[in-house]
């Protein structure tokens, strides 16, 4: 498919002018290139369980399509809540966890307010606030790319952010934040703390243990990664009941369609299958990391379904192109601040990972 011609930068005649602050905001996208082996967006390499597809098909026949869906998506939220051992009033669901982040920015950010992020991290944590008119202040991670408690305290004290975004395991580093630092940040009383746990199933600990009505902290999760349901566009947060109630103010009526509500509710009946997938990915990751250890690359310790690495002495972008030339697409982070020369590879099926390892060995050499 060809992209439509770019209209950016052409003079506006009869067209309404785009909001000024959006003109300079580069869009977020990972190129969707048609190649054999796609290891660039951290999806699950496996489709969802067949039994889930069949259960969904059976329930879809019973959907009352002429009626609006349940506005509060109660059955879905009950399924999520039961999975985490909380109440449905502590769960807010939306069209992907990115939409959850957008709702949080609409509700607690906006003009004259700031969010804090700690780079390098997930780029949408600054892109989505910007789109909602919220200013972004960026702190740094340590040279080893870990979250630094002193730096978080400094940024929060100096800039009083309305929202502080943490990400554990962090994308694109794969590293898990120190639980003591996260707890301390949440108790600092400096606005809302969002812990993005898109890869939480891989982590040795979860900030879900910190969720409490007395603490301004939420944990976001998604069905796009470990749950093998990226196509369904479903994410959620677990947080204080008062916050979930307040988010209603920025949520469009009936924002979760009936099909998605059923798909998500049924997914939580397949927890064992999800856990098996996580274990299989971890096995593959271990194999990949060991094989890459024999190649001319530096890598970071990952507790997620991807690995950040930097070809030593080489040009990261050239390596990315070399891999693409051999039919393997990974994420090119080489131009991102703090990630000079780095690439990120998603753990795939054994066959996909073999293709990646063979291509990488050819491009960077042993
Ligand atoms: C992939 C990812 C998400 C997922 O976003 P969805 O909108 O749920 O697909 C959220 N946060 C991080 C850090 C991610 O890497």
mmCIF file of C-alpha atoms and ligand atoms in Angstrom:
data_model
loop_
_atom_site.group_PDB
_atom_site.id
_atom_site.type_symbol
_atom_site.label_atom_id
_atom_site.label_comp_id
_atom_site.label_asym_id
_atom_site.label_seq_id
_atom_site.Cartn_x
_atom_site.Cartn_y
_atom_site.Cartn_z
ATOM 1 C CA UNK A 1 0.000 0.000 0.000
ATOM 2 C CA UNK A 2 1.272 3.454 -0.858
ATOM 3 C CA UNK A 3 1.241 6.177 1.762
ATOM 4 C CA UNK A 4 -0.883 9.194 0.832
ATOM 5 C CA UNK A 5 1.204 12.180 -0.283
ATOM 6 C CA UNK A 6 2.489 14.206 2.648
ATOM 7 C CA UNK A 7 0.645 17.447 3.241
ATOM 8 C CA UNK A 8 2.912 18.615 6.053
ATOM 9 C CA UNK A 9 4.501 21.978 5.352
ATOM 10 C CA UNK A 10 2.281 22.975 2.428
ATOM 11 C CA UNK A 11 0.670 26.399 2.843
ATOM 12 C CA UNK A 12 -2.869 26.418 4.178
ATOM 13 C CA UNK A 13 -5.377 27.961 1.805
ATOM 14 C CA UNK A 14 -8.984 27.066 2.454
ATOM 15 C CA UNK A 15 -8.053 24.291 4.806
ATOM 16 C CA UNK A 16 -8.564 24.878 8.520
ATOM 17 C CA UNK A 17 -5.185 25.312 10.165
ATOM 18 C CA UNK A 18 -4.017 22.447 12.316
ATOM 19 C CA UNK A 19 -3.497 23.312 15.985
ATOM 20 C CA UNK A 20 -0.147 25.081 16.072
ATOM 21 C CA UNK A 21 1.381 22.854 18.735
ATOM 22 C CA UNK A 22 0.606 19.741 16.678
ATOM 23 C CA UNK A 23 2.386 20.926 13.540
ATOM 24 C CA UNK A 24 5.824 20.278 14.974
ATOM 25 C CA UNK A 25 4.840 17.060 16.715
ATOM 26 C CA UNK A 26 6.170 14.161 14.694
ATOM 27 C CA UNK A 27 3.736 11.246 14.502
ATOM 28 C CA UNK A 28 4.543 7.998 16.286
ATOM 29 C CA UNK A 29 4.827 4.916 14.191
ATOM 30 C CA UNK A 30 6.934 1.865 13.733
ATOM 31 C CA UNK A 31 7.160 1.248 9.977
ATOM 32 C CA UNK A 32 4.871 -1.627 8.904
ATOM 33 C CA UNK A 33 7.173 -3.123 6.294
ATOM 34 C CA UNK A 34 6.103 -6.361 4.603
ATOM 35 C CA UNK A 35 8.887 -8.798 5.454
ATOM 36 C CA UNK A 36 9.116 -12.448 6.364
ATOM 37 C CA UNK A 37 10.161 -11.975 9.999
ATOM 38 C CA UNK A 38 8.627 -9.053 11.899
ATOM 39 C CA UNK A 39 10.250 -8.542 15.293
ATOM 40 C CA UNK A 40 9.654 -4.808 15.713
ATOM 41 C CA UNK A 41 6.486 -4.218 17.758
ATOM 42 C CA UNK A 42 6.717 -6.614 20.721
ATOM 43 C CA UNK A 43 3.556 -8.522 19.845
ATOM 44 C CA UNK A 44 3.127 -12.152 20.853
ATOM 45 C CA UNK A 45 4.540 -14.422 18.145
ATOM 46 C CA UNK A 46 1.627 -16.814 18.734
ATOM 47 C CA UNK A 47 -2.082 -16.371 17.954
ATOM 48 C CA UNK A 48 -4.558 -16.613 20.865
ATOM 49 C CA UNK A 49 -5.784 -20.090 21.888
ATOM 50 C CA UNK A 50 -8.124 -21.709 19.372
ATOM 51 C CA UNK A 51 -10.691 -22.281 22.138
ATOM 52 C CA UNK A 52 -10.827 -18.522 22.765
ATOM 53 C CA UNK A 53 -11.531 -17.843 19.075
ATOM 54 C CA UNK A 54 -14.316 -20.445 19.139
ATOM 55 C CA UNK A 55 -15.843 -19.120 22.358
ATOM 56 C CA UNK A 56 -15.780 -15.613 20.912
ATOM 57 C CA UNK A 57 -17.455 -16.725 17.681
ATOM 58 C CA UNK A 58 -20.191 -18.484 19.675
ATOM 59 C CA UNK A 59 -20.896 -15.392 21.813
ATOM 60 C CA UNK A 60 -20.824 -12.950 18.922
ATOM 61 C CA UNK A 61 -23.934 -14.641 17.525
ATOM 62 C CA UNK A 62 -25.790 -13.457 20.619
ATOM 63 C CA UNK A 63 -24.731 -9.783 20.507
ATOM 64 C CA UNK A 64 -27.647 -7.361 20.206
ATOM 65 C CA UNK A 65 -26.100 -5.287 17.429
ATOM 66 C CA UNK A 66 -28.974 -2.764 17.280
ATOM 67 C CA UNK A 67 -28.341 -1.751 20.898
ATOM 68 C CA UNK A 68 -25.517 0.271 22.421
ATOM 69 C CA UNK A 69 -23.135 -1.887 24.423
ATOM 70 C CA UNK A 70 -22.892 -1.822 28.235
ATOM 71 C CA UNK A 71 -21.578 1.675 28.832
ATOM 72 C CA UNK A 72 -19.690 0.655 31.952
ATOM 73 C CA UNK A 73 -18.375 -2.613 30.471
ATOM 74 C CA UNK A 74 -19.114 -4.185 33.823
ATOM 75 C CA UNK A 75 -18.718 -7.871 32.892
ATOM 76 C CA UNK A 76 -15.347 -7.128 31.281
ATOM 77 C CA UNK A 77 -14.183 -5.076 34.253
ATOM 78 C CA UNK A 78 -15.342 -7.819 36.622
ATOM 79 C CA UNK A 79 -13.243 -10.362 34.699
ATOM 80 C CA UNK A 80 -10.182 -8.086 34.859
ATOM 81 C CA UNK A 81 -10.796 -7.350 38.534
ATOM 82 C CA UNK A 82 -11.124 -11.045 39.396
ATOM 83 C CA UNK A 83 -7.827 -11.720 37.589
ATOM 84 C CA UNK A 84 -6.067 -9.194 39.819
ATOM 85 C CA UNK A 85 -8.024 -9.771 43.033
ATOM 86 C CA UNK A 86 -9.472 -6.248 43.141
ATOM 87 C CA UNK A 87 -12.957 -4.800 42.722
ATOM 88 C CA UNK A 88 -14.421 -3.725 39.337
ATOM 89 C CA UNK A 89 -14.649 -0.164 40.682
ATOM 90 C CA UNK A 90 -10.821 -0.157 40.654
ATOM 91 C CA UNK A 91 -10.620 -1.052 36.942
ATOM 92 C CA UNK A 92 -10.843 1.302 33.967
ATOM 93 C CA UNK A 93 -10.713 -0.229 30.473
ATOM 94 C CA UNK A 94 -10.174 1.451 27.115
ATOM 95 C CA UNK A 95 -9.159 0.860 23.500
ATOM 96 C CA UNK A 96 -5.584 -0.136 24.233
ATOM 97 C CA UNK A 97 -3.496 1.049 27.151
ATOM 98 C CA UNK A 98 -2.499 4.028 25.016
ATOM 99 C CA UNK A 99 -6.093 5.218 25.257
ATOM 100 C CA UNK A 100 -5.927 4.695 29.020
ATOM 101 C CA UNK A 101 -2.883 7.002 29.042
ATOM 102 C CA UNK A 102 -4.764 9.514 26.915
ATOM 103 C CA UNK A 103 -7.696 9.482 29.335
ATOM 104 C CA UNK A 104 -5.312 10.078 32.253
ATOM 105 C CA UNK A 105 -3.717 13.022 30.431
ATOM 106 C CA UNK A 106 -7.118 14.502 29.548
ATOM 107 C CA UNK A 107 -8.280 14.169 33.146
ATOM 108 C CA UNK A 108 -5.162 15.145 35.095
ATOM 109 C CA UNK A 109 -2.952 16.904 32.507
ATOM 110 C CA UNK A 110 -3.833 19.628 30.006
ATOM 111 C CA UNK A 111 -2.779 23.227 29.577
ATOM 112 C CA UNK A 112 -0.489 24.605 32.241
ATOM 113 C CA UNK A 113 0.243 21.147 33.652
ATOM 114 C CA UNK A 114 3.261 18.917 33.213
ATOM 115 C CA UNK A 115 4.058 15.252 33.007
ATOM 116 C CA UNK A 116 7.454 13.793 33.897
ATOM 117 C CA UNK A 117 9.115 10.952 32.008
ATOM 118 C CA UNK A 118 12.532 9.346 32.435
ATOM 119 C CA UNK A 119 14.326 8.841 29.148
ATOM 120 C CA UNK A 120 14.975 6.648 27.373
ATOM 121 C CA UNK A 121 11.507 5.183 27.738
ATOM 122 C CA UNK A 122 8.277 4.476 25.813
ATOM 123 C CA UNK A 123 7.850 7.330 23.399
ATOM 124 C CA UNK A 124 4.080 7.582 23.720
ATOM 125 C CA UNK A 125 4.538 8.649 27.358
ATOM 126 C CA UNK A 126 5.599 12.033 25.994
ATOM 127 C CA UNK A 127 3.720 11.994 22.689
ATOM 128 C CA UNK A 128 0.234 11.475 24.170
ATOM 129 C CA UNK A 129 0.635 14.254 26.793
ATOM 130 C CA UNK A 130 1.818 16.607 24.040
ATOM 131 C CA UNK A 131 -1.264 15.864 21.942
ATOM 132 C CA UNK A 132 -3.440 16.693 24.953
ATOM 133 C CA UNK A 133 -1.654 20.028 25.445
ATOM 134 C CA UNK A 134 0.317 18.855 28.479
ATOM 135 C CA UNK A 135 3.957 19.931 28.818
ATOM 136 C CA UNK A 136 6.579 17.202 29.157
ATOM 137 C CA UNK A 137 9.654 17.356 31.373
ATOM 138 C CA UNK A 138 12.240 14.673 30.747
ATOM 139 C CA UNK A 139 14.525 13.317 33.439
ATOM 140 C CA UNK A 140 17.319 10.889 32.705
ATOM 141 C CA UNK A 141 18.033 7.290 33.588
ATOM 142 C CA UNK A 142 21.462 6.243 34.832
ATOM 143 C CA UNK A 143 24.215 5.554 32.253
ATOM 144 C CA UNK A 144 23.252 1.870 32.670
ATOM 145 C CA UNK A 145 19.659 2.907 31.752
ATOM 146 C CA UNK A 146 18.185 2.105 35.202
ATOM 147 C CA UNK A 147 15.593 4.312 36.919
ATOM 148 C CA UNK A 148 17.413 6.597 39.354
ATOM 149 C CA UNK A 149 15.496 7.407 42.561
ATOM 150 C CA UNK A 150 17.441 10.614 43.218
ATOM 151 C CA UNK A 151 16.738 11.869 39.690
ATOM 152 C CA UNK A 152 13.011 11.085 40.017
ATOM 153 C CA UNK A 153 12.856 12.978 43.323
ATOM 154 C CA UNK A 154 14.738 15.931 41.809
ATOM 155 C CA UNK A 155 12.457 16.188 38.755
ATOM 156 C CA UNK A 156 9.293 15.843 40.856
ATOM 157 C CA UNK A 157 10.455 18.449 43.389
ATOM 158 C CA UNK A 158 11.621 20.957 40.779
ATOM 159 C CA UNK A 159 8.802 20.667 38.255
ATOM 160 C CA UNK A 160 5.785 19.443 40.306
ATOM 161 C CA UNK A 161 4.403 17.234 37.516
ATOM 162 C CA UNK A 162 0.693 16.452 37.504
ATOM 163 C CA UNK A 163 1.579 12.964 36.260
ATOM 164 C CA UNK A 164 4.811 10.973 36.497
ATOM 165 C CA UNK A 165 5.198 8.094 34.052
ATOM 166 C CA UNK A 166 7.237 5.055 35.022
ATOM 167 C CA UNK A 167 7.501 1.937 32.878
ATOM 168 C CA UNK A 168 8.413 -1.438 34.323
ATOM 169 C CA UNK A 169 9.695 -3.468 32.548
ATOM 170 C CA UNK A 170 10.760 -0.404 30.606
ATOM 171 C CA UNK A 171 10.340 -0.255 26.868
ATOM 172 C CA UNK A 172 12.800 -0.245 25.070
ATOM 173 C CA UNK A 173 15.383 -1.279 27.696
ATOM 174 C CA UNK A 174 13.541 -4.316 29.117
ATOM 175 C CA UNK A 175 14.680 -3.404 32.632
ATOM 176 C CA UNK A 176 12.481 -3.639 35.736
ATOM 177 C CA UNK A 177 12.319 -0.670 38.129
ATOM 178 C CA UNK A 178 13.401 -0.990 41.749
ATOM 179 C CA UNK A 179 10.224 -1.581 43.850
ATOM 180 C CA UNK A 180 11.575 0.619 46.662
ATOM 181 C CA UNK A 181 12.009 3.560 44.293
ATOM 182 C CA UNK A 182 8.514 3.180 42.826
ATOM 183 C CA UNK A 183 6.926 2.985 46.295
ATOM 184 C CA UNK A 184 8.860 6.015 47.464
ATOM 185 C CA UNK A 185 7.883 8.041 44.388
ATOM 186 C CA UNK A 186 4.222 7.145 44.853
ATOM 187 C CA UNK A 187 4.305 8.253 48.482
ATOM 188 C CA UNK A 188 6.064 11.525 47.723
ATOM 189 C CA UNK A 189 2.690 13.205 47.168
ATOM 190 C CA UNK A 190 3.771 14.783 43.889
ATOM 191 C CA UNK A 191 0.741 14.123 41.703
ATOM 192 C CA UNK A 192 -0.380 10.962 39.967
ATOM 193 C CA UNK A 193 2.131 8.163 39.343
ATOM 194 C CA UNK A 194 1.454 5.879 36.374
ATOM 195 C CA UNK A 195 3.352 2.600 36.217
ATOM 196 C CA UNK A 196 3.057 1.208 32.695
ATOM 197 C CA UNK A 197 3.249 -2.586 32.969
ATOM 198 C CA UNK A 198 2.582 -3.538 29.352
ATOM 199 C CA UNK A 199 5.131 -6.342 29.954
ATOM 200 C CA UNK A 200 4.200 -6.907 33.602
ATOM 201 C CA UNK A 201 3.740 -10.679 33.209
ATOM 202 C CA UNK A 202 7.478 -11.010 32.607
ATOM 203 C CA UNK A 203 8.526 -9.055 35.673
ATOM 204 C CA UNK A 204 9.595 -10.491 39.027
ATOM 205 C CA UNK A 205 7.418 -7.918 40.811
ATOM 206 C CA UNK A 206 4.389 -5.730 40.028
ATOM 207 C CA UNK A 207 3.365 -2.293 41.260
ATOM 208 C CA UNK A 208 -0.150 -3.743 41.554
ATOM 209 C CA UNK A 209 0.831 -4.504 45.158
ATOM 210 C CA UNK A 210 0.986 -0.715 45.730
ATOM 211 C CA UNK A 211 -2.519 0.061 44.434
ATOM 212 C CA UNK A 212 -4.551 1.563 47.264
ATOM 213 C CA UNK A 213 -7.327 4.165 47.498
ATOM 214 C CA UNK A 214 -4.996 6.253 49.681
ATOM 215 C CA UNK A 215 -2.188 6.351 47.100
ATOM 216 C CA UNK A 216 -2.287 8.331 43.797
ATOM 217 C CA UNK A 217 -0.867 5.467 41.742
ATOM 218 C CA UNK A 218 -2.248 3.447 38.840
ATOM 219 C CA UNK A 219 -0.864 0.442 36.983
ATOM 220 C CA UNK A 220 -1.631 0.103 33.279
ATOM 221 C CA UNK A 221 -1.766 -3.214 31.454
ATOM 222 C CA UNK A 222 -2.604 -4.291 27.921
ATOM 223 C CA UNK A 223 -3.921 -7.321 26.068
ATOM 224 C CA UNK A 224 -1.742 -6.381 23.082
ATOM 225 C CA UNK A 225 1.400 -8.221 24.129
ATOM 226 C CA UNK A 226 1.422 -11.374 26.280
ATOM 227 C CA UNK A 227 -2.298 -11.950 25.753
ATOM 228 C CA UNK A 228 -1.805 -12.308 21.972
ATOM 229 C CA UNK A 229 -4.617 -9.838 21.273
ATOM 230 C CA UNK A 230 -3.012 -6.775 19.695
ATOM 231 C CA UNK A 231 -5.757 -6.719 17.070
ATOM 232 C CA UNK A 232 -8.465 -6.384 19.732
ATOM 233 C CA UNK A 233 -7.149 -3.011 21.013
ATOM 234 C CA UNK A 234 -7.856 -3.435 24.699
ATOM 235 C CA UNK A 235 -5.989 -2.121 27.714
ATOM 236 C CA UNK A 236 -6.839 -1.126 31.265
ATOM 237 C CA UNK A 237 -5.647 0.331 34.508
ATOM 238 C CA UNK A 238 -5.973 -0.810 38.098
ATOM 239 C CA UNK A 239 -6.072 2.093 40.525
ATOM 240 C CA UNK A 240 -8.017 3.923 43.228
ATOM 241 C CA UNK A 241 -11.816 3.745 42.862
ATOM 242 C CA UNK A 242 -12.115 7.557 43.037
ATOM 243 C CA UNK A 243 -9.789 7.905 40.041
ATOM 244 C CA UNK A 244 -11.734 5.350 37.989
ATOM 245 C CA UNK A 245 -14.905 7.308 38.752
ATOM 246 C CA UNK A 246 -13.281 10.624 37.789
ATOM 247 C CA UNK A 247 -12.133 9.259 34.410
ATOM 248 C CA UNK A 248 -15.774 9.068 33.385
ATOM 249 C CA UNK A 249 -15.578 12.827 32.725
ATOM 250 C CA UNK A 250 -13.205 12.328 29.780
ATOM 251 C CA UNK A 251 -14.561 9.033 28.426
ATOM 252 C CA UNK A 252 -16.768 9.039 25.341
ATOM 253 C CA UNK A 253 -20.116 7.300 25.789
ATOM 254 C CA UNK A 254 -19.968 3.585 24.903
ATOM 255 C CA UNK A 255 -16.274 3.792 24.039
ATOM 256 C CA UNK A 256 -15.826 0.003 24.291
ATOM 257 C CA UNK A 257 -17.775 -1.827 21.597
ATOM 258 C CA UNK A 258 -19.716 -5.003 22.347
ATOM 259 C CA UNK A 259 -17.314 -7.261 20.452
ATOM 260 C CA UNK A 260 -14.305 -6.012 22.396
ATOM 261 C CA UNK A 261 -16.109 -6.385 25.701
ATOM 262 C CA UNK A 262 -16.843 -10.037 24.934
ATOM 263 C CA UNK A 263 -13.339 -10.696 23.568
ATOM 264 C CA UNK A 264 -11.707 -9.273 26.656
ATOM 265 C CA UNK A 265 -14.019 -10.967 29.143
ATOM 266 C CA UNK A 266 -13.417 -14.372 27.530
ATOM 267 C CA UNK A 267 -9.638 -13.828 27.431
ATOM 268 C CA UNK A 268 -9.406 -13.991 31.204
ATOM 269 C CA UNK A 269 -10.691 -17.563 31.037
ATOM 270 C CA UNK A 270 -7.366 -18.509 29.421
ATOM 271 C CA UNK A 271 -4.879 -17.456 32.070
ATOM 272 C CA UNK A 272 -3.042 -20.781 32.052
ATOM 273 C CA UNK A 273 -2.451 -20.555 28.289
ATOM 274 C CA UNK A 274 -1.178 -17.002 28.711
ATOM 275 C CA UNK A 275 1.271 -18.078 31.402
ATOM 276 C CA UNK A 276 2.525 -20.922 29.180
ATOM 277 C CA UNK A 277 3.234 -18.390 26.440
ATOM 278 C CA UNK A 278 5.171 -16.202 28.837
ATOM 279 C CA UNK A 279 7.292 -19.200 29.877
ATOM 280 C CA UNK A 280 7.924 -20.145 26.235
ATOM 281 C CA UNK A 281 8.982 -16.586 25.393
ATOM 282 C CA UNK A 282 11.335 -16.497 28.394
ATOM 283 C CA UNK A 283 12.941 -19.770 27.206
ATOM 284 C CA UNK A 284 13.420 -18.306 23.749
ATOM 285 C CA UNK A 285 14.769 -15.061 25.192
ATOM 286 C CA UNK A 286 17.339 -16.988 27.212
ATOM 287 C CA UNK A 287 18.463 -18.801 24.077
ATOM 288 C CA UNK A 288 18.613 -15.565 22.049
ATOM 289 C CA UNK A 289 20.559 -13.666 24.694
ATOM 290 C CA UNK A 290 23.097 -16.500 24.993
ATOM 291 C CA UNK A 291 23.590 -16.665 21.215
ATOM 292 C CA UNK A 292 23.966 -12.885 20.961
ATOM 293 C CA UNK A 293 26.533 -13.070 23.745
ATOM 294 C CA UNK A 294 28.893 -14.649 21.205
ATOM 295 C CA UNK A 295 28.402 -11.824 18.697
ATOM 296 C CA UNK A 296 29.790 -8.311 18.412
ATOM 297 C CA UNK A 297 26.887 -6.671 20.275
ATOM 298 C CA UNK A 298 26.365 -5.103 23.689
ATOM 299 C CA UNK A 299 23.001 -5.965 25.285
ATOM 300 C CA UNK A 300 20.905 -4.963 28.274
ATOM 301 C CA UNK A 301 19.405 -7.480 30.732
ATOM 302 C CA UNK A 302 15.773 -7.923 29.678
ATOM 303 C CA UNK A 303 12.797 -8.978 31.776
ATOM 304 C CA UNK A 304 10.389 -8.587 28.868
ATOM 305 C CA UNK A 305 9.680 -10.111 25.445
ATOM 306 C CA UNK A 306 12.330 -8.054 23.672
ATOM 307 C CA UNK A 307 16.039 -7.307 23.943
ATOM 308 C CA UNK A 308 17.816 -3.978 23.480
ATOM 309 C CA UNK A 309 21.252 -4.306 21.916
ATOM 310 C CA UNK A 310 23.964 -2.194 20.358
ATOM 311 C CA UNK A 311 26.259 -3.507 17.652
ATOM 312 C CA UNK A 312 29.760 -2.744 18.932
ATOM 313 C CA UNK A 313 31.717 -0.235 16.935
ATOM 314 C CA UNK A 314 29.109 -0.373 14.218
ATOM 315 C CA UNK A 315 26.433 1.869 12.873
ATOM 316 C CA UNK A 316 23.109 0.738 14.367
ATOM 317 C CA UNK A 317 21.056 2.013 11.463
ATOM 318 C CA UNK A 318 23.274 0.193 8.949
ATOM 319 C CA UNK A 319 22.834 -3.030 10.939
ATOM 320 C CA UNK A 320 19.060 -2.446 10.942
ATOM 321 C CA UNK A 321 19.180 -2.150 7.156
ATOM 322 C CA UNK A 322 21.382 -5.218 6.867
ATOM 323 C CA UNK A 323 18.836 -7.230 8.855
ATOM 324 C CA UNK A 324 15.958 -5.862 6.776
ATOM 325 C CA UNK A 325 17.833 -6.812 3.615
ATOM 326 C CA UNK A 326 17.851 -10.380 4.973
ATOM 327 C CA UNK A 327 14.091 -10.311 5.624
ATOM 328 C CA UNK A 328 14.201 -9.494 9.365
ATOM 329 C CA UNK A 329 12.566 -6.319 10.700
ATOM 330 C CA UNK A 330 13.596 -5.090 14.172
ATOM 331 C CA UNK A 331 13.046 -1.712 15.848
ATOM 332 C CA UNK A 332 15.543 0.976 14.966
ATOM 333 C CA UNK A 333 16.151 3.031 18.134
ATOM 334 C CA UNK A 334 19.564 4.207 16.917
ATOM 335 C CA UNK A 335 18.550 7.848 16.618
ATOM 336 C CA UNK A 336 16.663 8.078 19.941
ATOM 337 C CA UNK A 337 18.314 10.216 22.630
ATOM 338 C CA UNK A 338 20.326 8.046 25.006
ATOM 339 C CA UNK A 339 20.077 5.007 22.716
ATOM 340 C CA UNK A 340 22.655 5.928 20.094
ATOM 341 C CA UNK A 341 23.295 2.968 17.819
ATOM 342 C CA UNK A 342 20.750 0.697 19.556
ATOM 343 C CA UNK A 343 18.260 -1.740 18.086
ATOM 344 C CA UNK A 344 15.446 -3.644 19.796
ATOM 345 C CA UNK A 345 14.405 -7.143 18.818
ATOM 346 C CA UNK A 346 11.132 -8.780 19.842
ATOM 347 C CA UNK A 347 11.312 -12.439 20.870
ATOM 348 C CA UNK A 348 9.580 -14.464 18.155
ATOM 349 C CA UNK A 349 8.933 -18.116 17.436
ATOM 350 C CA UNK A 350 12.009 -20.397 17.461
ATOM 351 C CA UNK A 351 12.080 -20.250 13.641
ATOM 352 C CA UNK A 352 11.853 -16.442 13.607
ATOM 353 C CA UNK A 353 14.555 -16.162 16.238
ATOM 354 C CA UNK A 354 16.801 -18.506 14.249
ATOM 355 C CA UNK A 355 16.314 -16.287 11.196
ATOM 356 C CA UNK A 356 17.195 -13.223 13.272
ATOM 357 C CA UNK A 357 20.299 -14.828 14.777
ATOM 358 C CA UNK A 358 21.535 -16.031 11.395
ATOM 359 C CA UNK A 359 20.989 -12.601 9.849
ATOM 360 C CA UNK A 360 22.646 -10.805 12.781
ATOM 361 C CA UNK A 361 25.670 -13.108 12.670
ATOM 362 C CA UNK A 362 26.054 -12.306 8.990
ATOM 363 C CA UNK A 363 25.715 -8.556 9.500
ATOM 364 C CA UNK A 364 27.823 -7.953 12.616
ATOM 365 C CA UNK A 365 30.053 -10.999 12.546
ATOM 366 C CA UNK A 366 31.105 -13.001 15.617
HETATM 367 C C1 LIG B 1 3.135 -1.941 23.580
HETATM 368 C C2 LIG B 1 3.064 -1.024 24.729
HETATM 369 C C3 LIG B 1 1.829 -0.556 25.155
HETATM 370 C C4 LIG B 1 0.596 -1.083 24.487
HETATM 371 O O1 LIG B 1 -0.259 -0.182 24.009
HETATM 372 P P1 LIG B 1 -1.706 -0.683 23.557
HETATM 373 O O2 LIG B 1 -2.354 0.606 23.210
HETATM 374 O O3 LIG B 1 -2.340 -1.369 24.708
HETATM 375 O O4 LIG B 1 -1.516 -1.602 22.392
HETATM 376 C C5 LIG B 1 1.770 0.273 26.255
HETATM 377 N N1 LIG B 1 2.889 0.617 26.915
HETATM 378 C C6 LIG B 1 4.098 0.166 26.544
HETATM 379 C C7 LIG B 1 5.300 0.530 27.326
HETATM 380 C C8 LIG B 1 4.214 -0.658 25.420
HETATM 381 O O5 LIG B 1 5.423 -1.080 25.038
#
